[in-house]
Amino acid sequence: MAAHIIVFGNEKGGSGKSTNCMHITTALTRMGFTVGALDLDLRQRSFGRYIENRARTSEKEGLNLALPEMVELPNIDPAALAPGENIYDRRLTEAVAGMEGRFDFIVIDCPGSHTRLSQVAHSLADTLVTPLNDSFIDFDLLAKVDPETHKVLGPSVYSEMVWQARQLRAQAGLNPIDWVVVRNRVGTQRMHNKKKITDAVDGLARRVGFRVAPGFSERVIFRELFPRGLTLLDLGDIGVKNLNISNVAARQELRELVKALKLPGVEVAF
């Protein structure tokens, strides 16, 4: 069967995209699924470095950490391109074609900016995950908003790009993209601004066609885990026997996120 492709996309940095991406990837590998990973941020490579840190920690500390297989984009001889063919299109499609049949899931992390690779990756997505911080600064990624009433005036350039990706998939006879907007760093109190954001996101979801899923709260532990390539699911493997309240709550957030994605064949078991 064809691999299910999960694309993490957002044209704004600092939304928790790589953290969400790595935790979902680790959850899938720990549940026994085979996962191939692609990092399309060729400059910063946060997802790729996260996986490299994880492999290094696993070897250095003698741990048996569940690891996805990191796949690099192949180099293409420009002379081999057809007239008018984009080299990034060929690099990505060849990488994905080589992964089909080898993995249950392919996880692709896109850069926090608009690139050709990101655009093509969105059209390949079976599930598109867009992390979003709970503020109108981040909401501007999805829609234009009236500054006085906060009423949604229309989709943003990113939402339009997702719409175009959906059109390409429809023309190719592929299943529609399941677009999931993940709300990270949501305040725990029922603040006035939080309600405005909630109303705006829910209204746009019905208008543009995405689902809303709960994400991660702001927690120090996420910044501490990255250098060792670890996730919340690995705490027991590194000798943490008693989780504090914050860690327990964070694991529950991950559990709820995995459930909300509704990935094929996935039953949450952690």
PDB file of C-alpha atoms in Angstrom:
ATOM      1  CA  MET A   1       0.000   0.000   0.000  1.00  0.00           C
ATOM      2  CA  ALA A   2       1.088   3.577  -0.617  1.00  0.00           C
ATOM      3  CA  ALA A   3       2.594   5.428   2.311  1.00  0.00           C
ATOM      4  CA  HIS A   4       0.406   8.019   4.005  1.00  0.00           C
ATOM      5  CA  ILE A   5       2.129  11.394   3.593  1.00  0.00           C
ATOM      6  CA  ILE A   6       1.977  13.848   6.500  1.00  0.00           C
ATOM      7  CA  VAL A   7       3.190  17.357   5.698  1.00  0.00           C
ATOM      8  CA  PHE A   8       3.918  19.905   8.420  1.00  0.00           C
ATOM      9  CA  GLY A   9       3.509  23.290   6.780  1.00  0.00           C
ATOM     10  CA  ASN A  10       3.493  26.869   7.950  1.00  0.00           C
ATOM     11  CA  GLU A  11       5.026  29.973   6.374  1.00  0.00           C
ATOM     12  CA  LYS A  12       5.802  31.541   9.738  1.00  0.00           C
ATOM     13  CA  GLY A  13       8.577  30.450  12.061  1.00  0.00           C
ATOM     14  CA  GLY A  14       8.270  29.927  15.802  1.00  0.00           C
ATOM     15  CA  SER A  15       4.947  28.097  15.731  1.00  0.00           C
ATOM     16  CA  GLY A  16       6.257  24.839  17.214  1.00  0.00           C
ATOM     17  CA  LYS A  17       6.192  23.094  13.850  1.00  0.00           C
ATOM     18  CA  SER A  18       9.371  21.040  14.267  1.00  0.00           C
ATOM     19  CA  THR A  19       8.411  20.108  17.849  1.00  0.00           C
ATOM     20  CA  ASN A  20       4.987  18.883  16.696  1.00  0.00           C
ATOM     21  CA  CYS A  21       6.594  17.132  13.742  1.00  0.00           C
ATOM     22  CA  MET A  22       9.192  15.267  15.806  1.00  0.00           C
ATOM     23  CA  HIS A  23       6.720  14.201  18.493  1.00  0.00           C
ATOM     24  CA  ILE A  24       4.240  12.813  15.954  1.00  0.00           C
ATOM     25  CA  THR A  25       7.063  11.051  14.105  1.00  0.00           C
ATOM     26  CA  THR A  26       8.384   9.515  17.326  1.00  0.00           C
ATOM     27  CA  ALA A  27       4.899   8.461  18.418  1.00  0.00           C
ATOM     28  CA  LEU A  28       4.395   6.615  15.128  1.00  0.00           C
ATOM     29  CA  THR A  29       7.778   4.868  15.261  1.00  0.00           C
ATOM     30  CA  ARG A  30       7.235   3.839  18.891  1.00  0.00           C
ATOM     31  CA  MET A  31       3.880   2.337  17.905  1.00  0.00           C
ATOM     32  CA  GLY A  32       5.682   0.102  15.414  1.00  0.00           C
ATOM     33  CA  PHE A  33       5.058   1.953  12.169  1.00  0.00           C
ATOM     34  CA  THR A  34       7.853   2.458   9.664  1.00  0.00           C
ATOM     35  CA  VAL A  35       8.423   6.163   9.065  1.00  0.00           C
ATOM     36  CA  GLY A  36      10.498   7.967   6.470  1.00  0.00           C
ATOM     37  CA  ALA A  37      11.434  11.587   7.158  1.00  0.00           C
ATOM     38  CA  LEU A  38      12.170  14.492   4.823  1.00  0.00           C
ATOM     39  CA  ASP A  39      13.331  17.939   5.930  1.00  0.00           C
ATOM     40  CA  LEU A  40      12.736  20.524   3.208  1.00  0.00           C
ATOM     41  CA  ASP A  41      14.234  23.410   5.175  1.00  0.00           C
ATOM     42  CA  LEU A  42      17.558  23.100   3.399  1.00  0.00           C
ATOM     43  CA  ARG A  43      19.070  25.976   5.363  1.00  0.00           C
ATOM     44  CA  GLN A  44      18.040  25.542   9.006  1.00  0.00           C
ATOM     45  CA  ARG A  45      17.146  21.807   9.047  1.00  0.00           C
ATOM     46  CA  SER A  46      15.556  21.822  12.523  1.00  0.00           C
ATOM     47  CA  PHE A  47      13.754  18.513  11.922  1.00  0.00           C
ATOM     48  CA  GLY A  48      16.834  16.881  10.409  1.00  0.00           C
ATOM     49  CA  ARG A  49      19.076  18.054  13.259  1.00  0.00           C
ATOM     50  CA  TYR A  50      16.497  16.811  15.783  1.00  0.00           C
ATOM     51  CA  ILE A  51      16.726  13.333  14.268  1.00  0.00           C
ATOM     52  CA  GLU A  52      20.532  13.515  14.103  1.00  0.00           C
ATOM     53  CA  ASN A  53      20.642  14.497  17.793  1.00  0.00           C
ATOM     54  CA  ARG A  54      18.376  11.544  18.570  1.00  0.00           C
ATOM     55  CA  ALA A  55      20.573   9.062  16.717  1.00  0.00           C
ATOM     56  CA  ARG A  56      23.674  10.434  18.462  1.00  0.00           C
ATOM     57  CA  THR A  57      22.066  10.172  21.911  1.00  0.00           C
ATOM     58  CA  SER A  58      20.834   6.657  21.222  1.00  0.00           C
ATOM     59  CA  GLU A  59      24.331   5.483  20.258  1.00  0.00           C
ATOM     60  CA  LYS A  60      26.285   7.423  22.878  1.00  0.00           C
ATOM     61  CA  GLU A  61      24.075   6.455  25.827  1.00  0.00           C
ATOM     62  CA  GLY A  62      23.329   2.910  24.708  1.00  0.00           C
ATOM     63  CA  LEU A  63      19.609   3.544  24.299  1.00  0.00           C
ATOM     64  CA  ASN A  64      17.289   1.827  21.860  1.00  0.00           C
ATOM     65  CA  LEU A  65      15.350   4.895  20.803  1.00  0.00           C
ATOM     66  CA  ALA A  66      12.774   4.475  18.043  1.00  0.00           C
ATOM     67  CA  LEU A  67      14.116   6.275  14.979  1.00  0.00           C
ATOM     68  CA  PRO A  68      12.587   7.254  11.660  1.00  0.00           C
ATOM     69  CA  GLU A  69      14.763   6.891   8.567  1.00  0.00           C
ATOM     70  CA  MET A  70      16.020  10.277   7.408  1.00  0.00           C
ATOM     71  CA  VAL A  71      16.032  10.580   3.613  1.00  0.00           C
ATOM     72  CA  GLU A  72      17.929  13.287   1.761  1.00  0.00           C
ATOM     73  CA  LEU A  73      16.788  14.872  -1.485  1.00  0.00           C
ATOM     74  CA  PRO A  74      18.694  13.328  -4.389  1.00  0.00           C
ATOM     75  CA  ASN A  75      21.017  15.406  -6.518  1.00  0.00           C
ATOM     76  CA  ILE A  76      19.757  15.852 -10.061  1.00  0.00           C
ATOM     77  CA  ASP A  77      21.833  16.576 -13.149  1.00  0.00           C
ATOM     78  CA  PRO A  78      20.258  19.686 -14.720  1.00  0.00           C
ATOM     79  CA  ALA A  79      20.899  18.128 -18.129  1.00  0.00           C
ATOM     80  CA  ALA A  80      18.458  15.342 -17.226  1.00  0.00           C
ATOM     81  CA  LEU A  81      15.555  17.762 -16.761  1.00  0.00           C
ATOM     82  CA  ALA A  82      12.815  18.082 -19.350  1.00  0.00           C
ATOM     83  CA  PRO A  83      12.348  21.530 -20.931  1.00  0.00           C
ATOM     84  CA  GLY A  84      10.730  23.822 -18.358  1.00  0.00           C
ATOM     85  CA  GLU A  85      10.979  21.247 -15.547  1.00  0.00           C
ATOM     86  CA  ASN A  86      11.858  22.642 -12.129  1.00  0.00           C
ATOM     87  CA  ILE A  87      14.820  20.900 -10.493  1.00  0.00           C
ATOM     88  CA  TYR A  88      13.223  21.077  -7.024  1.00  0.00           C
ATOM     89  CA  ASP A  89      10.071  19.405  -8.345  1.00  0.00           C
ATOM     90  CA  ARG A  90      12.183  16.538  -9.655  1.00  0.00           C
ATOM     91  CA  ARG A  91      14.275  16.233  -6.472  1.00  0.00           C
ATOM     92  CA  LEU A  92      11.194  15.989  -4.246  1.00  0.00           C
ATOM     93  CA  THR A  93       9.134  13.702  -6.454  1.00  0.00           C
ATOM     94  CA  GLU A  94      12.067  11.311  -6.902  1.00  0.00           C
ATOM     95  CA  ALA A  95      12.686  11.250  -3.147  1.00  0.00           C
ATOM     96  CA  VAL A  96       9.042  10.461  -2.393  1.00  0.00           C
ATOM     97  CA  ALA A  97       8.822   7.904  -5.197  1.00  0.00           C
ATOM     98  CA  GLY A  98      11.828   6.103  -3.709  1.00  0.00           C
ATOM     99  CA  MET A  99      10.127   6.012  -0.311  1.00  0.00           C
ATOM    100  CA  GLU A 100       6.786   4.657  -1.518  1.00  0.00           C
ATOM    101  CA  GLY A 101       6.309   1.030  -0.552  1.00  0.00           C
ATOM    102  CA  ARG A 102       9.099   1.185   2.040  1.00  0.00           C
ATOM    103  CA  PHE A 103       7.273   3.070   4.774  1.00  0.00           C
ATOM    104  CA  ASP A 104       3.855   3.227   6.395  1.00  0.00           C
ATOM    105  CA  PHE A 105       4.179   6.991   6.777  1.00  0.00           C
ATOM    106  CA  ILE A 106       6.266   9.699   5.158  1.00  0.00           C
ATOM    107  CA  VAL A 107       6.654  12.805   7.322  1.00  0.00           C
ATOM    108  CA  ILE A 108       7.730  16.008   5.571  1.00  0.00           C
ATOM    109  CA  ASP A 109       8.735  19.153   7.444  1.00  0.00           C
ATOM    110  CA  CYS A 110       8.499  22.323   5.349  1.00  0.00           C
ATOM    111  CA  PRO A 111      10.459  25.536   5.929  1.00  0.00           C
ATOM    112  CA  GLY A 112       8.835  28.498   7.665  1.00  0.00           C
ATOM    113  CA  SER A 113       8.732  30.429   4.416  1.00  0.00           C
ATOM    114  CA  HIS A 114       7.327  30.094   0.914  1.00  0.00           C
ATOM    115  CA  THR A 115       9.546  27.952  -1.310  1.00  0.00           C
ATOM    116  CA  ARG A 116       9.010  25.838  -4.381  1.00  0.00           C
ATOM    117  CA  LEU A 117       9.747  22.676  -2.382  1.00  0.00           C
ATOM    118  CA  SER A 118       7.124  23.624   0.198  1.00  0.00           C
ATOM    119  CA  GLN A 119       4.564  24.340  -2.502  1.00  0.00           C
ATOM    120  CA  VAL A 120       5.059  20.936  -4.143  1.00  0.00           C
ATOM    121  CA  ALA A 121       5.077  19.141  -0.777  1.00  0.00           C
ATOM    122  CA  HIS A 122       1.657  20.582   0.074  1.00  0.00           C
ATOM    123  CA  SER A 123       0.213  19.045  -3.078  1.00  0.00           C
ATOM    124  CA  LEU A 124       1.560  15.631  -1.987  1.00  0.00           C
ATOM    125  CA  ALA A 125      -0.015  15.766   1.486  1.00  0.00           C
ATOM    126  CA  ASP A 126      -2.637  13.251   2.540  1.00  0.00           C
ATOM    127  CA  THR A 127      -2.658  14.997   5.925  1.00  0.00           C
ATOM    128  CA  LEU A 128      -1.504  18.607   6.213  1.00  0.00           C
ATOM    129  CA  VAL A 129      -0.669  19.815   9.726  1.00  0.00           C
ATOM    130  CA  THR A 130      -0.379  23.583  10.241  1.00  0.00           C
ATOM    131  CA  PRO A 131       0.734  24.552  13.758  1.00  0.00           C
ATOM    132  CA  LEU A 132      -0.436  27.980  14.876  1.00  0.00           C
ATOM    133  CA  ASN A 133       0.383  30.041  17.951  1.00  0.00           C
ATOM    134  CA  ASP A 134      -2.679  31.422  19.672  1.00  0.00           C
ATOM    135  CA  SER A 135      -2.397  35.032  18.535  1.00  0.00           C
ATOM    136  CA  PHE A 136      -3.659  37.237  15.725  1.00  0.00           C
ATOM    137  CA  ILE A 137      -0.047  37.621  14.588  1.00  0.00           C
ATOM    138  CA  ASP A 138      -0.021  33.936  13.668  1.00  0.00           C
ATOM    139  CA  PHE A 139      -3.661  33.901  12.579  1.00  0.00           C
ATOM    140  CA  ASP A 140      -2.659  36.383   9.872  1.00  0.00           C
ATOM    141  CA  LEU A 141      -0.982  33.396   8.220  1.00  0.00           C
ATOM    142  CA  LEU A 142      -4.432  31.927   7.530  1.00  0.00           C
ATOM    143  CA  ALA A 143      -6.654  34.934   6.912  1.00  0.00           C
ATOM    144  CA  LYS A 144      -6.972  38.681   6.601  1.00  0.00           C
ATOM    145  CA  VAL A 145      -8.812  40.145   9.568  1.00  0.00           C
ATOM    146  CA  ASP A 146     -10.618  43.446  10.114  1.00  0.00           C
ATOM    147  CA  PRO A 147      -8.498  45.310  12.703  1.00  0.00           C
ATOM    148  CA  GLU A 148     -11.559  46.705  14.512  1.00  0.00           C
ATOM    149  CA  THR A 149     -14.056  43.847  14.527  1.00  0.00           C
ATOM    150  CA  HIS A 150     -11.622  40.918  14.017  1.00  0.00           C
ATOM    151  CA  LYS A 151     -14.025  39.636  11.370  1.00  0.00           C
ATOM    152  CA  VAL A 152     -12.405  37.408   8.748  1.00  0.00           C
ATOM    153  CA  LEU A 153     -12.215  39.305   5.455  1.00  0.00           C
ATOM    154  CA  GLY A 154     -10.683  36.591   3.328  1.00  0.00           C
ATOM    155  CA  PRO A 155      -8.028  33.879   3.094  1.00  0.00           C
ATOM    156  CA  SER A 156      -4.314  34.667   3.235  1.00  0.00           C
ATOM    157  CA  VAL A 157      -1.723  33.758   0.623  1.00  0.00           C
ATOM    158  CA  TYR A 158      -0.951  30.580   2.577  1.00  0.00           C
ATOM    159  CA  SER A 159      -4.598  29.472   2.609  1.00  0.00           C
ATOM    160  CA  GLU A 160      -4.727  30.193  -1.107  1.00  0.00           C
ATOM    161  CA  MET A 161      -1.639  28.022  -1.644  1.00  0.00           C
ATOM    162  CA  VAL A 162      -3.346  25.151   0.198  1.00  0.00           C
ATOM    163  CA  TRP A 163      -6.424  25.676  -1.974  1.00  0.00           C
ATOM    164  CA  GLN A 164      -4.247  25.456  -5.100  1.00  0.00           C
ATOM    165  CA  ALA A 165      -2.645  22.262  -3.753  1.00  0.00           C
ATOM    166  CA  ARG A 166      -6.109  20.816  -3.268  1.00  0.00           C
ATOM    167  CA  GLN A 167      -6.991  21.678  -6.862  1.00  0.00           C
ATOM    168  CA  LEU A 168      -3.861  19.916  -8.141  1.00  0.00           C
ATOM    169  CA  ARG A 169      -4.741  16.792  -6.178  1.00  0.00           C
ATOM    170  CA  ALA A 170      -8.299  16.847  -7.485  1.00  0.00           C
ATOM    171  CA  GLN A 171      -7.033  17.132 -11.065  1.00  0.00           C
ATOM    172  CA  ALA A 172      -4.739  14.154 -10.460  1.00  0.00           C
ATOM    173  CA  GLY A 173      -7.628  12.077  -9.064  1.00  0.00           C
ATOM    174  CA  LEU A 174      -6.112  11.890  -5.574  1.00  0.00           C
ATOM    175  CA  ASN A 175      -7.977  11.979  -2.281  1.00  0.00           C
ATOM    176  CA  PRO A 176      -8.503  15.456  -0.821  1.00  0.00           C
ATOM    177  CA  ILE A 177      -6.058  16.861   1.701  1.00  0.00           C
ATOM    178  CA  ASP A 178      -7.126  16.478   5.315  1.00  0.00           C
ATOM    179  CA  TRP A 179      -5.996  19.880   6.603  1.00  0.00           C
ATOM    180  CA  VAL A 180      -5.546  20.133  10.377  1.00  0.00           C
ATOM    181  CA  VAL A 181      -4.709  23.435  12.078  1.00  0.00           C
ATOM    182  CA  VAL A 182      -3.040  22.767  15.439  1.00  0.00           C
ATOM    183  CA  ARG A 183      -3.395  25.471  18.077  1.00  0.00           C
ATOM    184  CA  ASN A 184      -0.207  25.677  20.136  1.00  0.00           C
ATOM    185  CA  ARG A 185       0.460  27.761  23.244  1.00  0.00           C
ATOM    186  CA  VAL A 186      -3.239  28.258  24.002  1.00  0.00           C
ATOM    187  CA  GLY A 187      -3.760  30.095  27.306  1.00  0.00           C
ATOM    188  CA  THR A 188      -5.313  28.116  30.123  1.00  0.00           C
ATOM    189  CA  GLN A 189      -7.559  30.982  31.216  1.00  0.00           C
ATOM    190  CA  ARG A 190     -10.677  32.110  29.380  1.00  0.00           C
ATOM    191  CA  MET A 191      -9.199  35.430  28.329  1.00  0.00           C
ATOM    192  CA  HIS A 192     -10.999  37.850  26.027  1.00  0.00           C
ATOM    193  CA  ASN A 193      -8.307  37.571  23.333  1.00  0.00           C
ATOM    194  CA  LYS A 194      -8.424  33.768  23.517  1.00  0.00           C
ATOM    195  CA  LYS A 195     -12.168  33.818  22.761  1.00  0.00           C
ATOM    196  CA  LYS A 196     -11.620  36.138  19.808  1.00  0.00           C
ATOM    197  CA  ILE A 197      -8.973  33.805  18.398  1.00  0.00           C
ATOM    198  CA  THR A 198     -11.206  30.771  18.957  1.00  0.00           C
ATOM    199  CA  ASP A 199     -14.140  32.414  17.170  1.00  0.00           C
ATOM    200  CA  ALA A 200     -11.939  33.518  14.268  1.00  0.00           C
ATOM    201  CA  VAL A 201     -10.310  30.091  13.838  1.00  0.00           C
ATOM    202  CA  ASP A 202     -13.629  28.223  14.037  1.00  0.00           C
ATOM    203  CA  GLY A 203     -15.234  30.600  11.569  1.00  0.00           C
ATOM    204  CA  LEU A 204     -12.392  30.269   9.080  1.00  0.00           C
ATOM    205  CA  ALA A 205     -12.349  26.476   9.485  1.00  0.00           C
ATOM    206  CA  ARG A 206     -15.919  26.304   8.186  1.00  0.00           C
ATOM    207  CA  ARG A 207     -15.174  28.765   5.422  1.00  0.00           C
ATOM    208  CA  VAL A 208     -11.849  27.414   4.144  1.00  0.00           C
ATOM    209  CA  GLY A 209     -12.212  23.758   5.113  1.00  0.00           C
ATOM    210  CA  PHE A 210      -9.803  22.639   7.799  1.00  0.00           C
ATOM    211  CA  ARG A 211     -10.151  20.850  11.121  1.00  0.00           C
ATOM    212  CA  VAL A 212      -8.913  22.318  14.400  1.00  0.00           C
ATOM    213  CA  ALA A 213      -6.842  20.211  16.790  1.00  0.00           C
ATOM    214  CA  PRO A 214      -5.382  20.942  20.230  1.00  0.00           C
ATOM    215  CA  GLY A 215      -1.600  21.365  20.340  1.00  0.00           C
ATOM    216  CA  PHE A 216       1.065  21.904  22.966  1.00  0.00           C
ATOM    217  CA  SER A 217       1.112  24.458  25.751  1.00  0.00           C
ATOM    218  CA  GLU A 218       4.245  26.513  26.355  1.00  0.00           C
ATOM    219  CA  ARG A 219       6.594  24.289  28.382  1.00  0.00           C
ATOM    220  CA  VAL A 220      10.304  24.557  29.177  1.00  0.00           C
ATOM    221  CA  ILE A 221      10.786  20.825  28.644  1.00  0.00           C
ATOM    222  CA  PHE A 222      10.369  21.120  24.864  1.00  0.00           C
ATOM    223  CA  ARG A 223      13.435  23.365  24.661  1.00  0.00           C
ATOM    224  CA  GLU A 224      15.402  21.001  26.891  1.00  0.00           C
ATOM    225  CA  LEU A 225      14.632  17.872  24.856  1.00  0.00           C
ATOM    226  CA  PHE A 226      15.869  19.089  21.451  1.00  0.00           C
ATOM    227  CA  PRO A 227      19.673  18.963  22.047  1.00  0.00           C
ATOM    228  CA  ARG A 228      19.457  15.244  22.877  1.00  0.00           C
ATOM    229  CA  GLY A 229      16.836  14.519  20.216  1.00  0.00           C
ATOM    230  CA  LEU A 230      14.379  13.328  22.828  1.00  0.00           C
ATOM    231  CA  THR A 231      10.604  13.628  23.091  1.00  0.00           C
ATOM    232  CA  LEU A 232       8.092  13.368  25.909  1.00  0.00           C
ATOM    233  CA  LEU A 233       7.681   9.682  25.122  1.00  0.00           C
ATOM    234  CA  ASP A 234      11.338   8.934  25.873  1.00  0.00           C
ATOM    235  CA  LEU A 235      11.475  10.129  29.476  1.00  0.00           C
ATOM    236  CA  GLY A 236      11.130   6.614  30.869  1.00  0.00           C
ATOM    237  CA  ASP A 237      13.958   5.417  28.596  1.00  0.00           C
ATOM    238  CA  ILE A 238      16.365   7.932  30.105  1.00  0.00           C
ATOM    239  CA  GLY A 239      15.548   7.002  33.694  1.00  0.00           C
ATOM    240  CA  VAL A 240      12.775   9.446  34.609  1.00  0.00           C
ATOM    241  CA  LYS A 241      10.587   7.279  36.835  1.00  0.00           C
ATOM    242  CA  ASN A 242       8.172   9.846  38.258  1.00  0.00           C
ATOM    243  CA  LEU A 243       6.798  12.422  35.842  1.00  0.00           C
ATOM    244  CA  ASN A 244       5.901  15.806  37.281  1.00  0.00           C
ATOM    245  CA  ILE A 245       2.469  17.311  36.702  1.00  0.00           C
ATOM    246  CA  SER A 246       3.670  19.378  33.746  1.00  0.00           C
ATOM    247  CA  ASN A 247       5.157  16.336  31.985  1.00  0.00           C
ATOM    248  CA  VAL A 248       2.011  14.272  32.549  1.00  0.00           C
ATOM    249  CA  ALA A 249      -0.096  17.085  31.112  1.00  0.00           C
ATOM    250  CA  ALA A 250       2.234  17.401  28.124  1.00  0.00           C
ATOM    251  CA  ARG A 251       1.979  13.664  27.351  1.00  0.00           C
ATOM    252  CA  GLN A 252      -1.802  13.981  27.468  1.00  0.00           C
ATOM    253  CA  GLU A 253      -1.606  16.856  24.987  1.00  0.00           C
ATOM    254  CA  LEU A 254       0.441  14.657  22.649  1.00  0.00           C
ATOM    255  CA  ARG A 255      -2.055  11.821  23.051  1.00  0.00           C
ATOM    256  CA  GLU A 256      -4.947  14.136  22.164  1.00  0.00           C
ATOM    257  CA  LEU A 257      -3.073  15.498  19.144  1.00  0.00           C
ATOM    258  CA  VAL A 258      -2.361  12.032  17.751  1.00  0.00           C
ATOM    259  CA  LYS A 259      -6.025  11.118  18.202  1.00  0.00           C
ATOM    260  CA  ALA A 260      -7.164  14.317  16.505  1.00  0.00           C
ATOM    261  CA  LEU A 261      -5.060  13.679  13.392  1.00  0.00           C
ATOM    262  CA  LYS A 262      -7.076  10.497  12.692  1.00  0.00           C
ATOM    263  CA  LEU A 263      -4.225   8.832  10.816  1.00  0.00           C
ATOM    264  CA  PRO A 264      -5.052   5.533   9.081  1.00  0.00           C
ATOM    265  CA  GLY A 265      -4.483   2.458  11.235  1.00  0.00           C
ATOM    266  CA  VAL A 266      -3.301   4.462  14.236  1.00  0.00           C
ATOM    267  CA  GLU A 267      -4.731   3.661  17.647  1.00  0.00           C
ATOM    268  CA  VAL A 268      -3.113   5.679  20.417  1.00  0.00           C
ATOM    269  CA  ALA A 269      -1.307   3.341  22.793  1.00  0.00           C
ATOM    270  CA  PHE A 270       0.888   5.439  25.063  1.00  0.00           C
TER     271      PHE A 270
END
